[in-house]
Amino acid sequence: MAEEILLIAGVAIAVLMIFRMYVRGARCKSKTKLHGKTVIVTGSNTGIGRETAVDLARRGARVILACRNQVRGEAAVAIVQREGGSKNVVFMQLDLASLKSVRSFAETILKTERKLDILINNAGVYMQGTTEDGLGLMFGVNHLGHFLLTNLLLDRLKECAPSRIVTISSHLHDYGNLNFDTLRTHKEFGVGESAGSVFRIYSHSKLCNVLFTHELAKRLQGTNVTCYSLHPGVINSDLTRNMNKMSRRLLKPIAALFFKDVEAGAQTTLHCAVQEGIESLSGRYFSDCAVQKVKAKAKDDAVAKKLWEVSETLCGLS
Ligand SMILES: NC(=O)c1ccc[n+]([C@@H]2O[C@H](COP(=O)([O-])OP(=O)(O)OC[C@H]3O[C@@H](n4cnc5c(N)ncnc54)[C@H](OP(=O)(O)O)[C@@H]3O)[C@@H](O)[C@H]2O)c1
Ligand SMILES: *[C@@H]1O[C@H](CO)[C@@H](O)[C@H](O)[C@H]1NC(C)=O
C-alpha cells in the first residue's frame, strides 16, 4: 500500500515537472553579445524587467535601470550586477506617472550617455489612480509616459542605429478599445471604481502599446531603428500586488502552479531586443518568441495615427 502511494506520488511529481517545463514556454535562442551597447529598461527593480536586465548585463551591455524609487532601484542594481556578473549596471530615476520626470530623465540620458542602442518600455501598473498630470494612471504609465520617453530619445536611437525599441504589451490588449471621446475627458482612463473597470482600462492601455508600436514602425522606416510590442506570457510577478487581499490569496496557488516565472517571462522581450534577422517584422506583435497575428483593431492605421496625435497633444509634443 505504502509503495503504491509512493508510486502515485512519484508519477504525480513527474507529470507536474513535465507540465512546469511546458509552462515555461519558448526561449530566446540568440547568443548575441552586447559589449559596447547601452540598454534602458523601465520598471526594472522587480519582475520581468529585472530579469530582462540580468540577461542583458550577462550579454555585456551597459544596463540602465530606469525606476521610480531610488531605494528599490539601487537594491536592484546590486542584484542585477551580481546575477548578471557585470559592474556596468546603473540606476536612474524615472517616474512614468509624471511627464516632468520623463523629461528630466531623458535630458539626463542625453547629457550623460553617449550611446543608446535598445530601449525597453517594460514598466506597467494594474491599478486605478491618476498621474501627476491628472491622467488615468494605467493610461499615463503604461502608454503615455513611454510614448513621451521614446520620442525624446528617438534621435539618439537613430544616431546609434541599428537600434531597437521594445514595448511590453499584453494579450489583454485583445479586450481593449480606444474611444477617443472618453480619452479626451480621461474618464475611461482611470477613474472607474469596480474591479471590472480596472481590467478594462488596463486592456485599453495595452492596446495603446500595440498601436503605438504599429505607428512608430511606419515613422521609423528607413532609419534602421526597429520596434516591437509583445505579450510576455502569464507571469508570476508583482503585478497583482495592488489587488485586494482576497484576490491575491486566491491567485497565489494558481500563479505558483500555472503561471510562468519571471525568467521565462523575460524571454520574448529578449527575443525582440536581440534576435538577429527580425528587422523586417518591425511594428509587429510577438508572443512566445514568435510574431503573432493581431485583430484588426490592433493594427488599424487610422486609429494608430489618431492615438499618436492625441498622445502628442497630451504630453505637449505638438
Ligand atoms: N505579469 C504578467 O502576467 C503580465 C502579463 C502581460 C503583460 N505584463 C506586462 O509586463 C510588464 C512588466 O510587469 P511585471 O509583470 O514584471 O510586473 P511588476 O513585477 O509589477 O513590475 C512592474 C514594474 O513597473 C514599475 N513601475 C510601476 N509604475 C511605475 C512608474 N510610475 N514609473 C516607473 N516605473 C513604474 C514597478 O516599479 P515599483 O516596484 O516601484 O512599483 C515595477 O518595477 C508590464 O508592462 C505588464 O503590464 C505582465
Ligand atoms: C541602414 O543599414 C543598412 C545596412 O547596414 C545601410 O546600408 C544603410 O545605410 C543604413 N541606413 C541608415 C539610414 O542608417
mmCIF file of C-alpha atoms and ligand atoms in Angstrom:
data_model
loop_
_atom_site.group_PDB
_atom_site.id
_atom_site.type_symbol
_atom_site.label_atom_id
_atom_site.label_comp_id
_atom_site.label_asym_id
_atom_site.label_seq_id
_atom_site.Cartn_x
_atom_site.Cartn_y
_atom_site.Cartn_z
ATOM 1 C CA MET A 1 0.000 0.000 0.000
ATOM 2 C CA ALA A 2 2.716 2.429 1.012
ATOM 3 C CA GLU A 3 4.585 1.552 -2.155
ATOM 4 C CA GLU A 4 1.545 2.300 -4.280
ATOM 5 C CA ILE A 5 1.125 5.677 -2.662
ATOM 6 C CA LEU A 6 4.806 6.389 -3.292
ATOM 7 C CA LEU A 7 4.416 5.324 -6.908
ATOM 8 C CA ILE A 8 1.363 7.518 -7.410
ATOM 9 C CA ALA A 9 3.150 10.426 -5.755
ATOM 10 C CA GLY A 10 6.179 9.830 -7.975
ATOM 11 C CA VAL A 11 4.087 9.808 -11.134
ATOM 12 C CA ALA A 12 2.232 12.922 -9.984
ATOM 13 C CA ILE A 13 5.516 14.760 -9.381
ATOM 14 C CA ALA A 14 6.848 13.688 -12.775
ATOM 15 C CA VAL A 15 3.668 14.871 -14.521
ATOM 16 C CA LEU A 16 3.876 18.153 -12.628
ATOM 17 C CA MET A 17 7.515 18.641 -13.628
ATOM 18 C CA ILE A 18 6.754 17.971 -17.298
ATOM 19 C CA PHE A 19 3.797 20.317 -17.019
ATOM 20 C CA ARG A 20 6.006 23.054 -15.479
ATOM 21 C CA MET A 21 8.516 22.581 -18.302
ATOM 22 C CA TYR A 22 5.686 23.005 -20.774
ATOM 23 C CA VAL A 23 4.517 26.115 -18.902
ATOM 24 C CA ARG A 24 7.991 27.642 -19.287
ATOM 25 C CA GLY A 25 7.290 28.200 -22.964
ATOM 26 C CA ALA A 26 9.589 29.384 -25.744
ATOM 27 C CA ARG A 27 13.092 30.678 -25.033
ATOM 28 C CA CYS A 28 15.190 33.365 -26.654
ATOM 29 C CA LYS A 29 17.789 31.411 -28.605
ATOM 30 C CA SER A 30 20.006 34.300 -29.655
ATOM 31 C CA LYS A 31 23.590 34.258 -28.388
ATOM 32 C CA THR A 32 24.083 37.931 -29.353
ATOM 33 C CA LYS A 33 26.606 39.747 -27.188
ATOM 34 C CA LEU A 34 26.085 43.415 -26.352
ATOM 35 C CA HIS A 35 29.531 44.686 -25.397
ATOM 36 C CA GLY A 36 29.718 48.418 -26.078
ATOM 37 C CA LYS A 37 25.904 48.695 -26.268
ATOM 38 C CA THR A 38 23.670 50.613 -23.883
ATOM 39 C CA VAL A 39 20.197 49.475 -22.900
ATOM 40 C CA ILE A 40 17.475 51.191 -20.862
ATOM 41 C CA VAL A 41 14.862 49.004 -19.121
ATOM 42 C CA THR A 42 11.974 50.849 -17.469
ATOM 43 C CA GLY A 43 10.417 49.365 -14.318
ATOM 44 C CA SER A 44 13.376 47.060 -13.796
ATOM 45 C CA ASN A 45 13.588 46.969 -9.999
ATOM 46 C CA THR A 46 11.464 43.801 -9.934
ATOM 47 C CA GLY A 47 9.507 41.308 -12.041
ATOM 48 C CA ILE A 48 10.062 40.731 -15.732
ATOM 49 C CA GLY A 49 12.063 43.948 -16.097
ATOM 50 C CA ARG A 50 14.729 42.992 -13.581
ATOM 51 C CA GLU A 51 15.090 39.529 -15.075
ATOM 52 C CA THR A 52 15.459 41.117 -18.530
ATOM 53 C CA ALA A 53 18.156 43.415 -17.145
ATOM 54 C CA VAL A 54 20.114 40.470 -15.694
ATOM 55 C CA ASP A 55 20.214 38.726 -19.071
ATOM 56 C CA LEU A 56 21.273 41.897 -20.911
ATOM 57 C CA ALA A 57 24.021 42.514 -18.338
ATOM 58 C CA ARG A 58 25.262 38.938 -18.897
ATOM 59 C CA ARG A 59 25.487 39.713 -22.604
ATOM 60 C CA GLY A 60 27.846 42.585 -21.795
ATOM 61 C CA ALA A 61 25.538 45.594 -22.229
ATOM 62 C CA ARG A 62 25.648 48.704 -20.122
ATOM 63 C CA VAL A 63 22.240 48.469 -18.440
ATOM 64 C CA ILE A 64 20.359 51.470 -17.100
ATOM 65 C CA LEU A 65 17.628 50.578 -14.615
ATOM 66 C CA ALA A 66 15.009 53.306 -15.043
ATOM 67 C CA CYS A 67 12.906 53.024 -11.878
ATOM 68 C CA ARG A 68 10.755 55.388 -9.876
ATOM 69 C CA ASN A 69 12.042 54.560 -6.419
ATOM 70 C CA GLN A 70 15.704 55.110 -5.534
ATOM 71 C CA VAL A 71 15.883 52.586 -2.682
ATOM 72 C CA ARG A 72 14.264 49.810 -4.751
ATOM 73 C CA GLY A 73 16.273 50.851 -7.812
ATOM 74 C CA GLU A 74 19.617 50.686 -6.036
ATOM 75 C CA ALA A 75 18.760 47.368 -4.402
ATOM 76 C CA ALA A 76 18.031 46.045 -7.902
ATOM 77 C CA VAL A 77 21.379 47.346 -9.201
ATOM 78 C CA ALA A 78 23.150 45.151 -6.626
ATOM 79 C CA ILE A 79 21.106 42.114 -7.654
ATOM 80 C CA VAL A 80 21.500 42.675 -11.406
ATOM 81 C CA GLN A 81 25.259 43.266 -11.009
ATOM 82 C CA ARG A 82 25.642 40.047 -9.011
ATOM 83 C CA GLU A 83 23.396 37.832 -11.141
ATOM 84 C CA GLY A 84 24.492 39.404 -14.402
ATOM 85 C CA GLY A 85 28.181 39.187 -13.468
ATOM 86 C CA SER A 86 28.749 42.795 -14.532
ATOM 87 C CA LYS A 87 29.509 46.082 -12.800
ATOM 88 C CA ASN A 88 28.161 48.064 -15.731
ATOM 89 C CA VAL A 89 24.637 48.457 -14.310
ATOM 90 C CA VAL A 90 23.288 51.770 -13.005
ATOM 91 C CA PHE A 91 20.070 53.181 -11.562
ATOM 92 C CA MET A 92 18.484 56.357 -12.917
ATOM 93 C CA GLN A 93 15.298 57.821 -11.508
ATOM 94 C CA LEU A 94 12.232 57.745 -13.769
ATOM 95 C CA ASP A 95 8.611 58.080 -12.694
ATOM 96 C CA LEU A 96 6.415 57.391 -15.703
ATOM 97 C CA ALA A 97 3.408 58.811 -13.835
ATOM 98 C CA SER A 98 4.975 62.261 -14.224
ATOM 99 C CA LEU A 99 5.659 63.834 -17.617
ATOM 100 C CA LYS A 100 8.092 66.188 -15.879
ATOM 101 C CA SER A 101 10.051 63.223 -14.551
ATOM 102 C CA VAL A 102 10.101 61.641 -18.031
ATOM 103 C CA ARG A 103 11.503 64.875 -19.482
ATOM 104 C CA SER A 104 14.139 65.228 -16.820
ATOM 105 C CA PHE A 105 15.172 61.555 -17.169
ATOM 106 C CA ALA A 106 15.534 61.923 -20.957
ATOM 107 C CA GLU A 107 17.518 65.131 -20.505
ATOM 108 C CA THR A 108 19.938 63.393 -18.132
ATOM 109 C CA ILE A 109 20.334 60.458 -20.504
ATOM 110 C CA LEU A 110 21.063 62.719 -23.471
ATOM 111 C CA LYS A 111 23.570 64.682 -21.404
ATOM 112 C CA THR A 112 25.394 61.834 -19.701
ATOM 113 C CA GLU A 113 25.147 58.824 -22.026
ATOM 114 C CA ARG A 114 26.794 58.838 -25.408
ATOM 115 C CA LYS A 115 25.058 55.713 -26.647
ATOM 116 C CA LEU A 116 21.580 54.228 -26.642
ATOM 117 C CA ASP A 117 21.037 51.010 -28.564
ATOM 118 C CA ILE A 118 17.972 49.390 -27.033
ATOM 119 C CA LEU A 119 15.036 50.976 -25.197
ATOM 120 C CA ILE A 120 12.763 48.560 -23.347
ATOM 121 C CA ASN A 121 9.419 50.038 -22.305
ATOM 122 C CA ASN A 122 8.621 47.458 -19.648
ATOM 123 C CA ALA A 123 7.113 49.270 -16.640
ATOM 124 C CA GLY A 124 3.423 48.728 -16.108
ATOM 125 C CA VAL A 125 0.714 49.072 -13.489
ATOM 126 C CA TYR A 126 -2.537 47.243 -12.929
ATOM 127 C CA MET A 127 -4.343 49.614 -10.578
ATOM 128 C CA GLN A 128 -6.602 52.630 -10.509
ATOM 129 C CA GLY A 129 -5.361 56.132 -9.843
ATOM 130 C CA THR A 130 -4.263 59.319 -11.531
ATOM 131 C CA THR A 131 -0.883 60.569 -12.649
ATOM 132 C CA GLU A 132 0.782 63.777 -11.532
ATOM 133 C CA ASP A 133 -0.648 65.310 -14.707
ATOM 134 C CA GLY A 134 -4.203 64.228 -13.876
ATOM 135 C CA LEU A 135 -4.421 61.385 -16.391
ATOM 136 C CA GLY A 136 -5.614 57.875 -15.667
ATOM 137 C CA LEU A 137 -2.710 56.020 -14.050
ATOM 138 C CA MET A 138 -2.698 52.989 -16.353
ATOM 139 C CA PHE A 139 -3.015 55.114 -19.495
ATOM 140 C CA GLY A 140 -0.364 57.509 -18.159
ATOM 141 C CA VAL A 141 2.242 54.959 -17.048
ATOM 142 C CA ASN A 142 1.649 52.076 -19.452
ATOM 143 C CA HIS A 143 1.254 54.235 -22.565
ATOM 144 C CA LEU A 144 1.755 57.997 -22.386
ATOM 145 C CA GLY A 145 4.910 58.112 -20.250
ATOM 146 C CA HIS A 146 6.555 55.594 -22.566
ATOM 147 C CA PHE A 147 5.276 57.468 -25.613
ATOM 148 C CA LEU A 148 6.984 60.664 -24.441
ATOM 149 C CA LEU A 149 10.126 58.840 -23.318
ATOM 150 C CA THR A 150 10.505 57.117 -26.685
ATOM 151 C CA ASN A 151 10.002 60.351 -28.608
ATOM 152 C CA LEU A 152 12.540 62.242 -26.517
ATOM 153 C CA LEU A 153 15.168 59.519 -27.027
ATOM 154 C CA LEU A 154 14.425 58.874 -30.696
ATOM 155 C CA ASP A 155 17.209 60.997 -32.201
ATOM 156 C CA ARG A 156 19.789 59.254 -30.030
ATOM 157 C CA LEU A 157 18.437 55.841 -31.053
ATOM 158 C CA LYS A 158 18.649 56.899 -34.715
ATOM 159 C CA GLU A 159 22.264 58.014 -34.269
ATOM 160 C CA CYS A 160 23.084 54.596 -32.803
ATOM 161 C CA ALA A 161 21.197 52.557 -35.455
ATOM 162 C CA PRO A 162 20.734 49.684 -35.889
ATOM 163 C CA SER A 163 18.788 50.045 -32.670
ATOM 164 C CA ARG A 164 15.525 48.803 -31.208
ATOM 165 C CA ILE A 165 12.506 49.847 -29.162
ATOM 166 C CA VAL A 166 10.643 47.065 -27.362
ATOM 167 C CA THR A 167 7.301 47.751 -25.667
ATOM 168 C CA ILE A 168 5.725 45.237 -23.311
ATOM 169 C CA SER A 169 2.022 44.987 -24.036
ATOM 170 C CA SER A 170 -0.190 42.065 -23.036
ATOM 171 C CA HIS A 171 -2.524 39.513 -24.528
ATOM 172 C CA LEU A 172 -5.225 41.520 -22.751
ATOM 173 C CA HIS A 173 -4.897 44.211 -25.442
ATOM 174 C CA ASP A 174 -7.417 41.966 -27.196
ATOM 175 C CA TYR A 175 -10.101 43.214 -24.777
ATOM 176 C CA GLY A 176 -9.145 46.868 -25.200
ATOM 177 C CA ASN A 177 -10.938 49.544 -27.180
ATOM 178 C CA LEU A 178 -9.964 53.100 -27.896
ATOM 179 C CA ASN A 179 -12.735 55.577 -27.593
ATOM 180 C CA PHE A 180 -11.286 58.978 -28.312
ATOM 181 C CA ASP A 181 -14.215 60.820 -26.801
ATOM 182 C CA THR A 182 -13.588 59.292 -23.403
ATOM 183 C CA LEU A 183 -9.859 59.664 -23.955
ATOM 184 C CA ARG A 184 -10.425 63.381 -24.202
ATOM 185 C CA THR A 185 -12.201 63.583 -20.872
ATOM 186 C CA HIS A 186 -9.826 60.943 -19.404
ATOM 187 C CA LYS A 187 -12.804 59.326 -17.721
ATOM 188 C CA GLU A 188 -12.409 55.869 -19.171
ATOM 189 C CA PHE A 189 -8.720 56.081 -18.461
ATOM 190 C CA GLY A 190 -8.508 55.952 -14.743
ATOM 191 C CA VAL A 191 -11.462 56.843 -12.616
ATOM 192 C CA GLY A 192 -13.564 53.689 -12.824
ATOM 193 C CA GLU A 193 -14.143 52.116 -9.430
ATOM 194 C CA SER A 194 -15.114 48.479 -9.997
ATOM 195 C CA ALA A 195 -12.717 45.576 -10.494
ATOM 196 C CA GLY A 196 -14.179 45.177 -13.973
ATOM 197 C CA SER A 197 -13.142 48.674 -14.899
ATOM 198 C CA VAL A 198 -9.529 48.049 -13.785
ATOM 199 C CA PHE A 199 -9.420 45.140 -16.210
ATOM 200 C CA ARG A 200 -10.988 47.198 -19.000
ATOM 201 C CA ILE A 201 -8.766 50.222 -18.530
ATOM 202 C CA TYR A 202 -5.638 48.061 -18.297
ATOM 203 C CA SER A 203 -6.660 46.368 -21.560
ATOM 204 C CA HIS A 204 -7.134 49.758 -23.254
ATOM 205 C CA SER A 205 -3.651 50.840 -22.168
ATOM 206 C CA LYS A 206 -2.156 47.610 -23.523
ATOM 207 C CA LEU A 207 -3.951 48.123 -26.849
ATOM 208 C CA CYS A 208 -2.272 51.546 -26.915
ATOM 209 C CA ASN A 209 1.127 49.763 -26.642
ATOM 210 C CA VAL A 210 0.382 47.668 -29.751
ATOM 211 C CA LEU A 211 -0.983 50.595 -31.788
ATOM 212 C CA PHE A 212 1.886 52.869 -30.700
ATOM 213 C CA THR A 213 4.388 50.296 -31.985
ATOM 214 C CA HIS A 214 2.404 49.904 -35.221
ATOM 215 C CA GLU A 215 2.556 53.644 -35.942
ATOM 216 C CA LEU A 216 6.132 54.052 -34.683
ATOM 217 C CA ALA A 217 7.405 51.435 -37.155
ATOM 218 C CA LYS A 218 5.956 53.451 -40.024
ATOM 219 C CA ARG A 219 7.585 56.630 -38.798
ATOM 220 C CA LEU A 220 10.914 54.822 -38.439
ATOM 221 C CA GLN A 221 11.023 53.356 -41.940
ATOM 222 C CA GLY A 222 14.466 53.762 -43.461
ATOM 223 C CA THR A 223 16.173 54.656 -40.186
ATOM 224 C CA ASN A 224 17.364 51.169 -39.142
ATOM 225 C CA VAL A 225 15.584 51.714 -35.845
ATOM 226 C CA THR A 226 13.018 48.939 -35.431
ATOM 227 C CA CYS A 227 10.304 48.387 -32.852
ATOM 228 C CA TYR A 228 8.238 45.535 -31.471
ATOM 229 C CA SER A 229 5.404 45.000 -28.979
ATOM 230 C CA LEU A 230 4.811 41.775 -27.124
ATOM 231 C CA HIS A 231 2.959 39.600 -24.637
ATOM 232 C CA PRO A 232 5.384 38.179 -22.060
ATOM 233 C CA GLY A 233 3.157 35.258 -21.072
ATOM 234 C CA VAL A 234 1.124 34.969 -17.898
ATOM 235 C CA ILE A 235 3.808 35.573 -15.336
ATOM 236 C CA ASN A 236 4.046 35.150 -11.580
ATOM 237 C CA SER A 237 5.364 38.674 -10.918
ATOM 238 C CA ASP A 238 4.489 41.535 -8.565
ATOM 239 C CA LEU A 239 1.891 42.954 -10.968
ATOM 240 C CA THR A 240 -1.021 41.780 -8.809
ATOM 241 C CA ARG A 241 0.352 43.450 -5.656
ATOM 242 C CA ASN A 242 -2.369 46.109 -5.677
ATOM 243 C CA MET A 243 -5.278 43.717 -5.912
ATOM 244 C CA ASN A 244 -7.268 43.157 -2.719
ATOM 245 C CA LYS A 245 -6.112 40.561 -0.180
ATOM 246 C CA MET A 246 -8.832 38.095 -1.101
ATOM 247 C CA SER A 247 -7.991 38.121 -4.843
ATOM 248 C CA ARG A 248 -4.272 37.820 -4.123
ATOM 249 C CA ARG A 249 -4.819 34.832 -1.801
ATOM 250 C CA LEU A 250 -6.915 33.116 -4.435
ATOM 251 C CA LEU A 251 -4.415 33.878 -7.173
ATOM 252 C CA LYS A 252 -1.301 32.783 -5.277
ATOM 253 C CA PRO A 253 -1.600 28.969 -5.573
ATOM 254 C CA ILE A 254 -2.913 29.254 -9.143
ATOM 255 C CA ALA A 255 0.009 31.504 -10.052
ATOM 256 C CA ALA A 256 2.562 29.158 -8.474
ATOM 257 C CA LEU A 257 1.241 26.233 -10.492
ATOM 258 C CA PHE A 258 0.121 27.676 -13.804
ATOM 259 C CA PHE A 259 1.998 30.938 -14.349
ATOM 260 C CA LYS A 260 5.496 31.168 -15.780
ATOM 261 C CA ASP A 261 8.281 32.503 -13.590
ATOM 262 C CA VAL A 262 9.829 35.892 -14.320
ATOM 263 C CA GLU A 263 12.847 34.355 -16.019
ATOM 264 C CA ALA A 264 10.554 32.686 -18.565
ATOM 265 C CA GLY A 265 8.619 35.955 -18.704
ATOM 266 C CA ALA A 266 11.683 37.831 -19.970
ATOM 267 C CA GLN A 267 12.252 35.564 -22.994
ATOM 268 C CA THR A 268 10.035 37.285 -25.569
ATOM 269 C CA THR A 269 11.334 40.709 -24.534
ATOM 270 C CA LEU A 270 14.885 39.407 -25.020
ATOM 271 C CA HIS A 271 13.955 37.885 -28.373
ATOM 272 C CA CYS A 272 12.633 41.247 -29.591
ATOM 273 C CA ALA A 273 15.649 43.079 -28.174
ATOM 274 C CA VAL A 274 18.486 40.911 -29.510
ATOM 275 C CA GLN A 275 17.371 38.253 -32.006
ATOM 276 C CA GLU A 276 19.144 38.700 -35.334
ATOM 277 C CA GLY A 277 17.085 38.908 -38.517
ATOM 278 C CA ILE A 278 13.709 40.080 -37.215
ATOM 279 C CA GLU A 279 14.092 43.649 -38.504
ATOM 280 C CA SER A 280 11.602 43.109 -41.327
ATOM 281 C CA LEU A 281 8.977 42.415 -38.630
ATOM 282 C CA SER A 282 9.265 45.935 -37.215
ATOM 283 C CA GLY A 283 5.943 47.164 -35.826
ATOM 284 C CA ARG A 284 4.597 43.669 -35.195
ATOM 285 C CA TYR A 285 3.388 41.962 -32.013
ATOM 286 C CA PHE A 286 5.207 38.972 -30.509
ATOM 287 C CA SER A 287 4.389 36.213 -28.066
ATOM 288 C CA ASP A 288 6.353 33.064 -27.162
ATOM 289 C CA CYS A 289 9.377 34.415 -29.063
ATOM 290 C CA ALA A 290 7.453 34.494 -32.345
ATOM 291 C CA VAL A 291 5.474 37.045 -34.305
ATOM 292 C CA GLN A 292 1.704 36.725 -33.826
ATOM 293 C CA LYS A 293 -1.384 37.855 -35.668
ATOM 294 C CA VAL A 294 -3.460 40.592 -34.035
ATOM 295 C CA LYS A 295 -7.071 41.603 -34.526
ATOM 296 C CA ALA A 296 -7.918 44.366 -36.988
ATOM 297 C CA LYS A 297 -8.375 46.888 -34.176
ATOM 298 C CA ALA A 298 -4.736 46.382 -33.067
ATOM 299 C CA LYS A 299 -3.330 47.272 -36.498
ATOM 300 C CA ASP A 300 -5.806 49.904 -37.610
ATOM 301 C CA ASP A 301 -3.776 52.596 -39.394
ATOM 302 C CA ALA A 302 -6.248 55.405 -38.768
ATOM 303 C CA VAL A 303 -6.698 54.652 -35.063
ATOM 304 C CA ALA A 304 -2.943 54.265 -34.555
ATOM 305 C CA LYS A 305 -2.344 57.632 -36.230
ATOM 306 C CA LYS A 306 -5.030 59.295 -34.159
ATOM 307 C CA LEU A 307 -3.649 57.812 -30.940
ATOM 308 C CA TRP A 308 -0.242 59.198 -31.885
ATOM 309 C CA GLU A 309 -1.643 62.688 -32.447
ATOM 310 C CA VAL A 310 -3.747 62.677 -29.277
ATOM 311 C CA SER A 311 -0.724 61.447 -27.312
ATOM 312 C CA GLU A 312 1.441 64.232 -28.742
ATOM 313 C CA THR A 313 -1.112 66.787 -27.603
ATOM 314 C CA LEU A 314 -1.495 65.235 -24.152
ATOM 315 C CA CYS A 315 2.228 65.313 -23.448
ATOM 316 C CA GLY A 316 2.870 68.670 -25.060
ATOM 317 C CA LEU A 317 4.923 67.442 -28.013
ATOM 318 C CA SER A 318 2.877 69.202 -30.675
HETATM 319 N N1 LIG B 1 2.777 39.521 -15.128
HETATM 320 C C1 LIG B 1 2.040 39.206 -16.178
HETATM 321 O O1 LIG B 1 1.397 38.155 -16.225
HETATM 322 C C2 LIG B 1 1.980 40.139 -17.360
HETATM 323 C C3 LIG B 1 1.200 39.753 -18.463
HETATM 324 C C4 LIG B 1 1.143 40.601 -19.555
HETATM 325 C C5 LIG B 1 1.866 41.783 -19.549
HETATM 326 N N2 LIG B 1 2.610 42.148 -18.472
HETATM 327 C C6 LIG B 1 3.367 43.412 -18.528
HETATM 328 O O2 LIG B 1 4.727 43.162 -18.242
HETATM 329 C C7 LIG B 1 5.336 44.362 -17.764
HETATM 330 C C8 LIG B 1 6.140 44.056 -16.523
HETATM 331 O O3 LIG B 1 5.265 43.698 -15.494
HETATM 332 P P1 LIG B 1 5.574 42.657 -14.343
HETATM 333 O O4 LIG B 1 4.629 41.540 -14.504
HETATM 334 O O5 LIG B 1 7.024 42.388 -14.255
HETATM 335 O O6 LIG B 1 5.045 43.499 -13.078
HETATM 336 P P2 LIG B 1 5.773 44.035 -11.772
HETATM 337 O O7 LIG B 1 6.536 42.928 -11.120
HETATM 338 O O8 LIG B 1 4.691 44.689 -11.008
HETATM 339 O O9 LIG B 1 6.792 45.125 -12.301
HETATM 340 C C9 LIG B 1 6.337 46.356 -12.800
HETATM 341 C C10 LIG B 1 7.459 47.368 -12.773
HETATM 342 O O10 LIG B 1 6.953 48.638 -13.247
HETATM 343 C C11 LIG B 1 7.352 49.633 -12.342
HETATM 344 N N3 LIG B 1 6.504 50.822 -12.336
HETATM 345 C C12 LIG B 1 5.211 50.927 -11.956
HETATM 346 N N4 LIG B 1 4.801 52.203 -12.010
HETATM 347 C C13 LIG B 1 5.867 52.933 -12.425
HETATM 348 C C14 LIG B 1 6.084 54.306 -12.653
HETATM 349 N N5 LIG B 1 5.121 55.209 -12.436
HETATM 350 N N6 LIG B 1 7.293 54.714 -13.070
HETATM 351 C C15 LIG B 1 8.287 53.817 -13.261
HETATM 352 N N7 LIG B 1 8.142 52.504 -13.057
HETATM 353 C C16 LIG B 1 6.946 52.058 -12.639
HETATM 354 C C17 LIG B 1 7.334 48.950 -10.985
HETATM 355 O O11 LIG B 1 8.058 49.719 -10.038
HETATM 356 P P3 LIG B 1 7.674 49.702 -8.464
HETATM 357 O O12 LIG B 1 8.304 48.471 -7.891
HETATM 358 O O13 LIG B 1 8.291 50.956 -7.964
HETATM 359 O O14 LIG B 1 6.185 49.682 -8.373
HETATM 360 C C18 LIG B 1 7.991 47.630 -11.361
HETATM 361 O O15 LIG B 1 9.389 47.782 -11.419
HETATM 362 C C19 LIG B 1 4.199 45.351 -17.549
HETATM 363 O O16 LIG B 1 4.145 46.250 -18.637
HETATM 364 C C20 LIG B 1 2.969 44.468 -17.524
HETATM 365 O O17 LIG B 1 1.819 45.175 -17.922
HETATM 366 C C21 LIG B 1 2.688 41.332 -17.372
HETATM 367 C C1 LIG B 2 20.770 51.006 -42.652
HETATM 368 O O1 LIG B 2 21.546 49.821 -42.668
HETATM 369 C C2 LIG B 2 21.979 49.454 -43.956
HETATM 370 C C3 LIG B 2 22.657 48.090 -43.851
HETATM 371 O O2 LIG B 2 23.632 48.105 -42.850
HETATM 372 C C4 LIG B 2 22.880 50.547 -44.513
HETATM 373 O O3 LIG B 2 23.319 50.201 -45.802
HETATM 374 C C5 LIG B 2 22.104 51.863 -44.550
HETATM 375 O O4 LIG B 2 22.937 52.916 -44.942
HETATM 376 C C6 LIG B 2 21.532 52.174 -43.176
HETATM 377 N N1 LIG B 2 20.651 53.343 -43.267
HETATM 378 C C7 LIG B 2 20.663 54.352 -42.390
HETATM 379 C C8 LIG B 2 19.697 55.447 -42.622
HETATM 380 O O5 LIG B 2 21.449 54.362 -41.443
#
